[in-house]
PDB file of C-alpha atoms in Angstrom:
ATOM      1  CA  UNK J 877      99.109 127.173  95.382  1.00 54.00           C
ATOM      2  CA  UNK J 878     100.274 123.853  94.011  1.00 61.00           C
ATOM      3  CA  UNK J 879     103.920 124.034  92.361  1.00 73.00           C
ATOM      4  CA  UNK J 880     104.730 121.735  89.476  1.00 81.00           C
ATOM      5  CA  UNK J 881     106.935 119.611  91.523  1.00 83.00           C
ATOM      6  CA  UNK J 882     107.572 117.457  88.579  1.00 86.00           C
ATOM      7  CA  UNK J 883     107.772 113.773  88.301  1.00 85.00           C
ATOM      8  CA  UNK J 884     110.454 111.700  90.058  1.00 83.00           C
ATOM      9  CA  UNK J 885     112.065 109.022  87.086  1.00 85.00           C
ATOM     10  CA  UNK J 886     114.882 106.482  87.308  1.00 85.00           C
ATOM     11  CA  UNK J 887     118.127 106.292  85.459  1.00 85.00           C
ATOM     12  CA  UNK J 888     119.045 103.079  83.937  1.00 80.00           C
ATOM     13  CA  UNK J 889     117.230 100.586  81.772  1.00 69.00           C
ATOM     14  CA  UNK J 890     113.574  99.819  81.950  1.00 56.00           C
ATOM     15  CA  UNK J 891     111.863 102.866  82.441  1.00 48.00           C
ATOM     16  CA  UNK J 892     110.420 103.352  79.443  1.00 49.00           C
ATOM     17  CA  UNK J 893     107.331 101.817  79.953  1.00 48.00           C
ATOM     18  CA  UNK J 894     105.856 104.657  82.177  1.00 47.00           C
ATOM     19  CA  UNK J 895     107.820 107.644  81.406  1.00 48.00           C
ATOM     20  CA  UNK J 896     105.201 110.292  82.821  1.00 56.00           C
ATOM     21  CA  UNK J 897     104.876 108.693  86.491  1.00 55.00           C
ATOM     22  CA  UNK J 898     107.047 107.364  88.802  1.00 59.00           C
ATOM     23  CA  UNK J 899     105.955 103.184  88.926  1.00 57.00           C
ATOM     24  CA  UNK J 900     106.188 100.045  89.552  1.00 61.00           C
ATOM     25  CA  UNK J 901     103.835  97.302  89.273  1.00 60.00           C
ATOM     26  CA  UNK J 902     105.171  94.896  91.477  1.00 59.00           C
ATOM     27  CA  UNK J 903     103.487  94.519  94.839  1.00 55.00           C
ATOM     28  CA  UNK J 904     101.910  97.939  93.786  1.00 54.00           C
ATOM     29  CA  UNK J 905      99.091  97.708  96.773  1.00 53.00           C
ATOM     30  CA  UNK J 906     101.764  95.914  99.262  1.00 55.00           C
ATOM     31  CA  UNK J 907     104.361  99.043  98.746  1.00 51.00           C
ATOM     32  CA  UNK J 908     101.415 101.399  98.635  1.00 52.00           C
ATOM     33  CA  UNK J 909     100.694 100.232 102.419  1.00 59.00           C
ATOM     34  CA  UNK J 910     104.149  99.915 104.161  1.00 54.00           C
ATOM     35  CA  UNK J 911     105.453 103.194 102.356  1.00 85.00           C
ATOM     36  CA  UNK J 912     108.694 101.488 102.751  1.00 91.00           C
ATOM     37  CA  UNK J 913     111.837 100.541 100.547  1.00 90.00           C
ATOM     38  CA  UNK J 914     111.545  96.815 100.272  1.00 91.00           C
ATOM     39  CA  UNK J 915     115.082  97.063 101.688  1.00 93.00           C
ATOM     40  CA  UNK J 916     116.375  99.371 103.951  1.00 96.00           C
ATOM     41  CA  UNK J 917     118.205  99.816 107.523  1.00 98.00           C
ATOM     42  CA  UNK J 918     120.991  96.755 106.919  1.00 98.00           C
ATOM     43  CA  UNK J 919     124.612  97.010 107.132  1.00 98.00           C
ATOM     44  CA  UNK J 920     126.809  94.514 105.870  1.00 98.00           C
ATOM     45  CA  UNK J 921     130.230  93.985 106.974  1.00 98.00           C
ATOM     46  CA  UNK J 922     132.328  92.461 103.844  1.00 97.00           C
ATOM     47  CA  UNK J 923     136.134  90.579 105.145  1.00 97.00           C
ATOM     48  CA  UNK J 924     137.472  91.480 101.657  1.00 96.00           C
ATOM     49  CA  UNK J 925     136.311  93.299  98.465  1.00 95.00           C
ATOM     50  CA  UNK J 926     135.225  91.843  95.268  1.00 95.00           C
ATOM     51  CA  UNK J 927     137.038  89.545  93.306  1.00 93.00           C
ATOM     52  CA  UNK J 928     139.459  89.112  96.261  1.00 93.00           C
ATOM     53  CA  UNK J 929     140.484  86.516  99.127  1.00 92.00           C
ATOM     54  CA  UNK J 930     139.729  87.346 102.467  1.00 93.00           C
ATOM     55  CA  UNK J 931     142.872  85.794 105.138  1.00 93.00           C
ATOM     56  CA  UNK J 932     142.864  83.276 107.786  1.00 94.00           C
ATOM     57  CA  UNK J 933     145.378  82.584 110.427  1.00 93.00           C
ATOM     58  CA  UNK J 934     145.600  79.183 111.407  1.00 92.00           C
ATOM     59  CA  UNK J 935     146.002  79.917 114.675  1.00 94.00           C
ATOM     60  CA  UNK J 936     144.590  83.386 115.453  1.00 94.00           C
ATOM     61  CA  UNK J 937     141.512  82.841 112.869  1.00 96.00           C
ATOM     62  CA  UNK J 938     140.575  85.174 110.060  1.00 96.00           C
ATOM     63  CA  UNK J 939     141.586  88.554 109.722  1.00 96.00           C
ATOM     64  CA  UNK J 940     138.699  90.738 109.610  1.00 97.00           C
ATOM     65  CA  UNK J 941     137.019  88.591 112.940  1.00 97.00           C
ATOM     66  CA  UNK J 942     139.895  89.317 114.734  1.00 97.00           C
ATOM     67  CA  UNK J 943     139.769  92.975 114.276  1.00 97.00           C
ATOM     68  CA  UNK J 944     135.691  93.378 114.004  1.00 98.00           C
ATOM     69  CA  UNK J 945     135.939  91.442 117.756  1.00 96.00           C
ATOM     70  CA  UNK J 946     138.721  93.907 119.129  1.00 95.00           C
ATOM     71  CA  UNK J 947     137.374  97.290 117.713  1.00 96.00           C
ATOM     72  CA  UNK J 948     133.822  96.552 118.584  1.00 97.00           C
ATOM     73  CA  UNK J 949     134.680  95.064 122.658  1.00 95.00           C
ATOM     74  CA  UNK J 950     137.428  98.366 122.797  1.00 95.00           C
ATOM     75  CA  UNK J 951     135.067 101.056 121.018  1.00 97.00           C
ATOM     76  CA  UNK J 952     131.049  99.784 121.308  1.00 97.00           C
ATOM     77  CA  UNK J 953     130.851 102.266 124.346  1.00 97.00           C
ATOM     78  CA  UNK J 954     130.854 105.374 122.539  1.00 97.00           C
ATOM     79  CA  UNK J 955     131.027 105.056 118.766  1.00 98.00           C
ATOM     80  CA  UNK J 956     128.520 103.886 116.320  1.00 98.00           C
ATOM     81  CA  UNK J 957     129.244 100.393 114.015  1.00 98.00           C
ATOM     82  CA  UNK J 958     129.516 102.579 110.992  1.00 98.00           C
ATOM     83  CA  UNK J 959     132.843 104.327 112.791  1.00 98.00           C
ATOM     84  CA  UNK J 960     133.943 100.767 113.942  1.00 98.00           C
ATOM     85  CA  UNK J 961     134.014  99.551 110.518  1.00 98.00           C
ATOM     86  CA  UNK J 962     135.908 102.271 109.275  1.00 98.00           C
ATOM     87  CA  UNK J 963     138.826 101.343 112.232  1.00 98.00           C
ATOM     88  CA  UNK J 964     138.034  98.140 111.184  1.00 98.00           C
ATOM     89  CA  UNK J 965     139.119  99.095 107.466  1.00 98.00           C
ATOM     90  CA  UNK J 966     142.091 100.754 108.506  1.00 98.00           C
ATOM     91  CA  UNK J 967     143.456  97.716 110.472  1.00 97.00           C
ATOM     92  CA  UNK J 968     142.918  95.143 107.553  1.00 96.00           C
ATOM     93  CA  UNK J 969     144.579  97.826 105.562  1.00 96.00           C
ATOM     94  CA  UNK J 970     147.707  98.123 107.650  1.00 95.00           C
ATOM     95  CA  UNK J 971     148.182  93.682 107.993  1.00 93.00           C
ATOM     96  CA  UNK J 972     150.530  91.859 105.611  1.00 91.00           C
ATOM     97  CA  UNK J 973     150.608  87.781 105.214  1.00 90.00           C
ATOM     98  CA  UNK J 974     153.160  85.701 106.842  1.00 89.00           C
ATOM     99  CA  UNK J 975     153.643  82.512 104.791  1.00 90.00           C
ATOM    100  CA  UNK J 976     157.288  82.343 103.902  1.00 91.00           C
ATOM    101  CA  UNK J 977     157.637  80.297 100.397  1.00 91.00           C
ATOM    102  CA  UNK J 978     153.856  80.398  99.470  1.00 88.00           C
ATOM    103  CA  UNK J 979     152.248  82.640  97.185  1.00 86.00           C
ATOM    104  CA  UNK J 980     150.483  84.407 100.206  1.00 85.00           C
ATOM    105  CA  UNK J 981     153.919  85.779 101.439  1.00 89.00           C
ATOM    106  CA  UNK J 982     153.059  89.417 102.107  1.00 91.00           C
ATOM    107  CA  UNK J 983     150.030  89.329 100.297  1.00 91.00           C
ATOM    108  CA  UNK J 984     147.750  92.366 101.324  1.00 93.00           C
ATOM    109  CA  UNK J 985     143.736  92.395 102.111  1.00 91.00           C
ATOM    110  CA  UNK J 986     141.163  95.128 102.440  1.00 96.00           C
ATOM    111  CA  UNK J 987     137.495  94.629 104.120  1.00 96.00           C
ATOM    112  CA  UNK J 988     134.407  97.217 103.156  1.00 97.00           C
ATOM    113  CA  UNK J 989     131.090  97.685 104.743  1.00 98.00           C
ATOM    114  CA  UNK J 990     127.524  98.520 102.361  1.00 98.00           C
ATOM    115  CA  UNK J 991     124.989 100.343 104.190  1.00 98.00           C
ATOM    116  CA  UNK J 992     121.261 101.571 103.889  1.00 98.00           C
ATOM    117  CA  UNK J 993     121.507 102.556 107.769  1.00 98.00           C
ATOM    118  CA  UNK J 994     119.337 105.678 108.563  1.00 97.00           C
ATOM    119  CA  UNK J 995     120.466 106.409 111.487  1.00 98.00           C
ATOM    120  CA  UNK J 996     123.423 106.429 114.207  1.00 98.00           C
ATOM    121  CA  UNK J 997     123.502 102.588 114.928  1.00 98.00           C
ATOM    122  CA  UNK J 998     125.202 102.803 118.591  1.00 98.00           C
ATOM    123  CA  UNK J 999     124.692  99.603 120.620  1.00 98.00           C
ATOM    124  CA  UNK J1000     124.795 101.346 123.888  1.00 98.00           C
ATOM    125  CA  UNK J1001     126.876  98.084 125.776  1.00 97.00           C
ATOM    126  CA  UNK J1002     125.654  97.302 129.395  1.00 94.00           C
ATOM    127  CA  UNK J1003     123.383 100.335 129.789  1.00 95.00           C
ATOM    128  CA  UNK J1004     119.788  99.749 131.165  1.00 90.00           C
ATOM    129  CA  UNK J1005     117.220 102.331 131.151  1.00 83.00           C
ATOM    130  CA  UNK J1006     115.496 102.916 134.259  1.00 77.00           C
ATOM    131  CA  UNK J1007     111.976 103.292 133.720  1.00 61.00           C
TER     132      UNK J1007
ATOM    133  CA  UNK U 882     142.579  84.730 121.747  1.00 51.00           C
ATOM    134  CA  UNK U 883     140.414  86.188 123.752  1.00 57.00           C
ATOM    135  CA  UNK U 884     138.721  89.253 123.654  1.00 60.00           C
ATOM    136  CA  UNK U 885     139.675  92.233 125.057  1.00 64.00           C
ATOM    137  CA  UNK U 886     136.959  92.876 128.048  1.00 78.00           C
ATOM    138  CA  UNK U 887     133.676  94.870 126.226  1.00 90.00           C
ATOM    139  CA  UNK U 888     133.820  98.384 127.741  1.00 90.00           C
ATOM    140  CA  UNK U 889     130.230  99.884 129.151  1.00 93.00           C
ATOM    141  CA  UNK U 890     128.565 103.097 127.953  1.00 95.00           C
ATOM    142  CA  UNK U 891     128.049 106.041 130.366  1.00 95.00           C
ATOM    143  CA  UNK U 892     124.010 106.799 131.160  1.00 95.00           C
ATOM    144  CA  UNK U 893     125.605 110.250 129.976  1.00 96.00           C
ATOM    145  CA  UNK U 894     127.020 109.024 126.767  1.00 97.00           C
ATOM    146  CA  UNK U 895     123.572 107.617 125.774  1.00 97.00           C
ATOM    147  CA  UNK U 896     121.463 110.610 127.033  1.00 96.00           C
ATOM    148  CA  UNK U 897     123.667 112.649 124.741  1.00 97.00           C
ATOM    149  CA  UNK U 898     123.433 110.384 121.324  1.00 97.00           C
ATOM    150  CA  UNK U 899     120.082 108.330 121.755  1.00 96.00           C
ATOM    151  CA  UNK U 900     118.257 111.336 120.095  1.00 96.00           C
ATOM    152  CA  UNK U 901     120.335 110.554 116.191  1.00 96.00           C
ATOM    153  CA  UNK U 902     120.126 107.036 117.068  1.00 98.00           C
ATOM    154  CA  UNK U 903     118.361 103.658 116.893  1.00 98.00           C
ATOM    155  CA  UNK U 904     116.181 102.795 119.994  1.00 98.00           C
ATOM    156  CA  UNK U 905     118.796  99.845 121.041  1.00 98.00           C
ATOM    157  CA  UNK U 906     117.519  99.473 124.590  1.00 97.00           C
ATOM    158  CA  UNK U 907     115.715  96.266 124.551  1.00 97.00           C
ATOM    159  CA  UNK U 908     116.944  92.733 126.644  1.00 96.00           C
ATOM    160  CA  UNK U 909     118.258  91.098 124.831  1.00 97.00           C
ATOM    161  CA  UNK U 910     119.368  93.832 122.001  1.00 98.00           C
ATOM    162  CA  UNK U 911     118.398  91.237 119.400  1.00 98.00           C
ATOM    163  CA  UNK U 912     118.966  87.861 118.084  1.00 98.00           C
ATOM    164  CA  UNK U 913     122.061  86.947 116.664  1.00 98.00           C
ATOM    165  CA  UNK U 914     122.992  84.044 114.204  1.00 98.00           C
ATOM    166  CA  UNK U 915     126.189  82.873 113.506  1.00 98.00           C
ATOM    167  CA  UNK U 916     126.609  80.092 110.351  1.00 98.00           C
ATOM    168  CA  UNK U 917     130.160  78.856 110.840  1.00 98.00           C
ATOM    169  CA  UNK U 918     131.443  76.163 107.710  1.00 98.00           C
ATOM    170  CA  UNK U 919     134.803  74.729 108.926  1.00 97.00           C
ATOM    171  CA  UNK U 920     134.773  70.914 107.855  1.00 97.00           C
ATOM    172  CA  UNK U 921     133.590  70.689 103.931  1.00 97.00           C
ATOM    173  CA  UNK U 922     132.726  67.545 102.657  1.00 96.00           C
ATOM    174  CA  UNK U 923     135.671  65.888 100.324  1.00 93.00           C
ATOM    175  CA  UNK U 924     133.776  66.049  96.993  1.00 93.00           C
ATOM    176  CA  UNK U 925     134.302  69.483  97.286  1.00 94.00           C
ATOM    177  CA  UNK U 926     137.896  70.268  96.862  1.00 92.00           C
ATOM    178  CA  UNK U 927     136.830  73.186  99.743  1.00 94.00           C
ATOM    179  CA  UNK U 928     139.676  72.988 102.547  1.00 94.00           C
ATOM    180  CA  UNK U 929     139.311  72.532 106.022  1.00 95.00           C
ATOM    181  CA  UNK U 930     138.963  76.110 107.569  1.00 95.00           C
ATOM    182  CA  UNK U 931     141.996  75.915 110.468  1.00 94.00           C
ATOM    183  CA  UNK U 932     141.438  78.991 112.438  1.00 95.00           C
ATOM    184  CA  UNK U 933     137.722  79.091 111.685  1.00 96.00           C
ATOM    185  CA  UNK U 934     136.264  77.484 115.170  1.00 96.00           C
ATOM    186  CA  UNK U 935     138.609  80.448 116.723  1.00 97.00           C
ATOM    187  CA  UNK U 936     136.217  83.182 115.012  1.00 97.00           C
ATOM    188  CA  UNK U 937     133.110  81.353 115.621  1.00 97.00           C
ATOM    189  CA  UNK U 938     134.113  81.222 119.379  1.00 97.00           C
ATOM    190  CA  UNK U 939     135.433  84.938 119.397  1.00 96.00           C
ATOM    191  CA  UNK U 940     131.927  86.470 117.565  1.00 97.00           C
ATOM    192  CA  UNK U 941     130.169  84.205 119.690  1.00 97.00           C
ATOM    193  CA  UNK U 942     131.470  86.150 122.815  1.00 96.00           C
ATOM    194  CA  UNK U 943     131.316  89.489 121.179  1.00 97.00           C
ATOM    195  CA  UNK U 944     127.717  89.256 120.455  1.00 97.00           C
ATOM    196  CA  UNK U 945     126.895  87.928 123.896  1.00 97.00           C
ATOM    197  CA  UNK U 946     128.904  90.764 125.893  1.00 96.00           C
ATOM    198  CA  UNK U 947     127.183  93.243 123.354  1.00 97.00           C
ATOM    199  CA  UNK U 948     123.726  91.702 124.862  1.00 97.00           C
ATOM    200  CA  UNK U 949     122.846  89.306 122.172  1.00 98.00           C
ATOM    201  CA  UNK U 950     120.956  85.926 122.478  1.00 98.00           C
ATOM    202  CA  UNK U 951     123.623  84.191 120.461  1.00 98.00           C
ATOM    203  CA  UNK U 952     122.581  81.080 117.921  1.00 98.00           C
ATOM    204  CA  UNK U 953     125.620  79.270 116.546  1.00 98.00           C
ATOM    205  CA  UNK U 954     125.267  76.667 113.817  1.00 98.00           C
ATOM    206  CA  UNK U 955     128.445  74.483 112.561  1.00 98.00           C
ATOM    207  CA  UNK U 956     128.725  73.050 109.154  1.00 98.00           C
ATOM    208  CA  UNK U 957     125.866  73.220 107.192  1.00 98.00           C
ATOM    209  CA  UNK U 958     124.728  72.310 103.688  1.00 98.00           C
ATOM    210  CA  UNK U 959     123.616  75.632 101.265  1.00 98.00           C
ATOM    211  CA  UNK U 960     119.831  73.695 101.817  1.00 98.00           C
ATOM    212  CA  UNK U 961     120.217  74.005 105.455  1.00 98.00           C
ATOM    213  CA  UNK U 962     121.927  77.408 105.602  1.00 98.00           C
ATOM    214  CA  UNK U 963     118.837  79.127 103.920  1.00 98.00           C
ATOM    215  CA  UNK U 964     116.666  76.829 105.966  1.00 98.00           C
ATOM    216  CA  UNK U 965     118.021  77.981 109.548  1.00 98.00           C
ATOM    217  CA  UNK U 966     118.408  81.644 108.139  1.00 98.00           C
ATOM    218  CA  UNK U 967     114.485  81.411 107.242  1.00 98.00           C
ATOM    219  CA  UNK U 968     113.391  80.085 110.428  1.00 98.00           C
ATOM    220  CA  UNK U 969     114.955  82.849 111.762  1.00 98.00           C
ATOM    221  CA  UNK U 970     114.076  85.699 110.084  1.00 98.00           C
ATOM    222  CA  UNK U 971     110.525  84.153 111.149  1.00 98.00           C
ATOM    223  CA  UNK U 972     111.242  84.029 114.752  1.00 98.00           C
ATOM    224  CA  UNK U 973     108.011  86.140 116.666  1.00 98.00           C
ATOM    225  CA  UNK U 974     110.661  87.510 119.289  1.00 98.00           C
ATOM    226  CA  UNK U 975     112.525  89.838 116.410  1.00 98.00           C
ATOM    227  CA  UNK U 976     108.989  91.540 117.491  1.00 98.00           C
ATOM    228  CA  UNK U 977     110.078  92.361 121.223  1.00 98.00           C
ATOM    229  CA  UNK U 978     114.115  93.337 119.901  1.00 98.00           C
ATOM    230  CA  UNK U 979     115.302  96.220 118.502  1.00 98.00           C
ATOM    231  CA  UNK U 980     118.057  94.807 116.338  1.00 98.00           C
ATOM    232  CA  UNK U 981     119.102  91.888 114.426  1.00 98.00           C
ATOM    233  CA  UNK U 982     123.065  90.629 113.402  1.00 98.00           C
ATOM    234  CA  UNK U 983     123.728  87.502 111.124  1.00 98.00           C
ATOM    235  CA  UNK U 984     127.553  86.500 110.730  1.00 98.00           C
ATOM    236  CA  UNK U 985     128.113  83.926 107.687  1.00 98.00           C
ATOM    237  CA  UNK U 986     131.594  82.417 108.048  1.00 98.00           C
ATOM    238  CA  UNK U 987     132.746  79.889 104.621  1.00 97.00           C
ATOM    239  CA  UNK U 988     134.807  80.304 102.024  1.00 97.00           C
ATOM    240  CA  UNK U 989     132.996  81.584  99.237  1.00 97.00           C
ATOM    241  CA  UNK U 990     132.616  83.792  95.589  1.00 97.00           C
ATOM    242  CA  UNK U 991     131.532  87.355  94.890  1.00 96.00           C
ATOM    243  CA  UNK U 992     127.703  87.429  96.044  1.00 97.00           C
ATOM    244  CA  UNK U 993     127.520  83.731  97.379  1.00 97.00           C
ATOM    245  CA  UNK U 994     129.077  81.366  99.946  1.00 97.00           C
ATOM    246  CA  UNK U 995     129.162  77.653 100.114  1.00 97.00           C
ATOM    247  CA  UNK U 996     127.554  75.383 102.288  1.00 98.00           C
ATOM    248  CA  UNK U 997     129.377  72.479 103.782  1.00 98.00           C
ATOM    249  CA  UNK U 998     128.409  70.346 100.718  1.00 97.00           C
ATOM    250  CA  UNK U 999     129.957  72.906  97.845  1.00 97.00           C
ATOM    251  CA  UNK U1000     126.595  74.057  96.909  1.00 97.00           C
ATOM    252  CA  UNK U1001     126.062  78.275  97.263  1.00 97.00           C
ATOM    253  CA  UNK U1002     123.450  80.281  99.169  1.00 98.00           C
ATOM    254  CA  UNK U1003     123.570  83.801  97.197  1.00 98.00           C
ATOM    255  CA  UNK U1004     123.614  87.000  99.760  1.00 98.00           C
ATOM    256  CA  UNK U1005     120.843  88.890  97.998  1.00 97.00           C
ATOM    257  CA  UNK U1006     118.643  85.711  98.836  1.00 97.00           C
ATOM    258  CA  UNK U1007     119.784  86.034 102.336  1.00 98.00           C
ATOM    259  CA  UNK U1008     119.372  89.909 102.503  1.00 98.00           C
ATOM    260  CA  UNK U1009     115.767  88.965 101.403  1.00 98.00           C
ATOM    261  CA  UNK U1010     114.644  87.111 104.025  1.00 98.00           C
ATOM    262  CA  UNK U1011     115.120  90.325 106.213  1.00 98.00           C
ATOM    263  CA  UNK U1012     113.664  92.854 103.888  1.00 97.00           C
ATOM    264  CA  UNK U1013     110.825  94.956 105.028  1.00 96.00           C
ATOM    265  CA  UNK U1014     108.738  92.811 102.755  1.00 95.00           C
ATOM    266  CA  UNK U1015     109.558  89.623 104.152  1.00 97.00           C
ATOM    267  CA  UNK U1016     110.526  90.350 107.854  1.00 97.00           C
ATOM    268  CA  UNK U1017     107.966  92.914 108.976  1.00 97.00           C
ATOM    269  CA  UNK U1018     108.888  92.039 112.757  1.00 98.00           C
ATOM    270  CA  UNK U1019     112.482  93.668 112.089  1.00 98.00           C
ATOM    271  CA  UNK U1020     111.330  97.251 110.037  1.00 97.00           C
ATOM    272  CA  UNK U1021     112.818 100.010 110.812  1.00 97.00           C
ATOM    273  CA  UNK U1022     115.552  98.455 112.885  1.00 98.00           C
ATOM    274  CA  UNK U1023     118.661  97.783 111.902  1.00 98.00           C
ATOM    275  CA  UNK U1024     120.201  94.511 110.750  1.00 98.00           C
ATOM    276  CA  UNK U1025     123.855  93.489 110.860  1.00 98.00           C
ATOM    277  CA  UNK U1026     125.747  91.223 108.656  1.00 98.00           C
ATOM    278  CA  UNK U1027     129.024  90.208 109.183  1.00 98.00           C
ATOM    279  CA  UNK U1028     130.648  87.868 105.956  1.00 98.00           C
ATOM    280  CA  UNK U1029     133.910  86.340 106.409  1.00 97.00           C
ATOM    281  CA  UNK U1030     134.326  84.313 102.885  1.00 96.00           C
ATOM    282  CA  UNK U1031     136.586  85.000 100.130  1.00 95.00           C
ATOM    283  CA  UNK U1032     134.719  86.811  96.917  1.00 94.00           C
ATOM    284  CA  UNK U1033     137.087  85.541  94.236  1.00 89.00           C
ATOM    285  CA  UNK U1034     140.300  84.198  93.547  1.00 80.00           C
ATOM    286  CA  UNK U1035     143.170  86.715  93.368  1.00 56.00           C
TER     287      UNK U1035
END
């Protein structure tokens, strides 16, 4: 027999207007029919966090480039981008600045990563399947 | 500097994770677009990027070794930007690919980064473009984004 399952409501403002359904009546018939988020399986790779300066070698270009392009060639092959980023994270943590007599002088950075990923995003490098 | 060589996966390595995983199998895995801003334009008081051509090169390799058919467009205005990133996220072959990656390289504020003329394209607009709503092509597979740009001033 059928459970009261109850209703499923949202915290935060503007809720009020329906408070015994879950609803929205934007693109109510377009939302119906993908019975999707309207966003969902992105990941977004941030050099530095908010509010902050991300760093740039003259020579060696930025920070976070450099070590997104060496984690991903060394580690693609068996973990997923979610894991790189994280390695990623931990080498931005570890760098300092050199710029002796500027204000940058051992001045710090620190990247992040957002995701709505649903699964294990591997990019399986150089592997074909045979069909 | 160059890249260290991309290491290959094992047929074992993928028969072992494919099942928690996103179908990444196709040729090429996906599209990829890189937006590089190095020269601004001197009304701006926005400072030549030294360095920046050196990441644009380096993703540019990445992304091709990782099986990518690599776009790379230099120096654009905040008009253009949103113009080549809509034209993309149009493209009919995201249809036949299981992936998608957009790097935006600039300087640049929390949420936005400028275009070559000091102007800002905002990241949720550009996050848009590839929703489910407005990129049905790419559903269900994953996106990348990659943002090099500072998000404030301290």
């Amino acid at each position: 027999d059928e459970a009261d399952q109850g209703v499923d409501q949202r915290d935060g403002k503007g809720w009020s207007d329906s408070p015994g359904h879950e609803e929205s009546d934007a693109n109510k018939e377009e939302n119906l029919k993908l019975r999707l988020p309207t966003c969902s399986d992105m990941i977004c790779g941030y050099a530095c966090l908010k509010g902050t300066v991300a760093m740039r070698n003259t020579k060696r270009g930025s920070w976070y480039i450099e070590a997104l392009t060496s984690v991903f060639a060394e580690d693609s092959r068996d973990t997923h981008v979610a894991d790189m980023l994280v390695k990623v994270n931990r080498r931005i943590k570890q760098r300092e600045a050199y710029a002796p007599g500027t204000e940058f002088h051992r001045c710090k950075e620190m990247s992040e990563y957002c995701s709505t990923l649903c699964r294990d995003l591997y990019l399986f490098p150089g592997y074909h399947p045979v069909n | 500097p160059p890249i260290p060589l991309l290491k290959h996966c094992t047929p074992e390595f993928y028969h072992d994770h494919q099942h928690l995983a996103y179908k990444l199998t196709s040729e090429p895995r996906g599209l990829a677009l890189i937006l590089s801003n190095v020269n601004f334009s001197s009304e701006t008081n926005l400072e030549y990027r030294s360095g920046g051509d050196v990441d644009c090169t380096s993703l540019e390799m990445l992304f091709k070794h990782l099986g990518y058919q690599v776009t790379v467009i230099p120096d654009q205005t905040a008009q253009e930007m949103q113009n080549a990133l809509e034209r993309f996220s149009k493209l009919p072959d995201h249809q036949d690919v299981d992936s998608c990656i957009v790097a935006l390289l600039s300087h640049g504020v929390e949420g936005g980064v400028y275009g070559s003329d000091g102007e800002l394209l905002q990241l949720q607009e550009v996050f848009r473009l590839f929703d489910n709503a407005n990129c049905p092509n790419l559903q269900n597979k994953p996106k990348m984004f990659f943002i090099q740009a500072c998000r404030g001033g301290e």
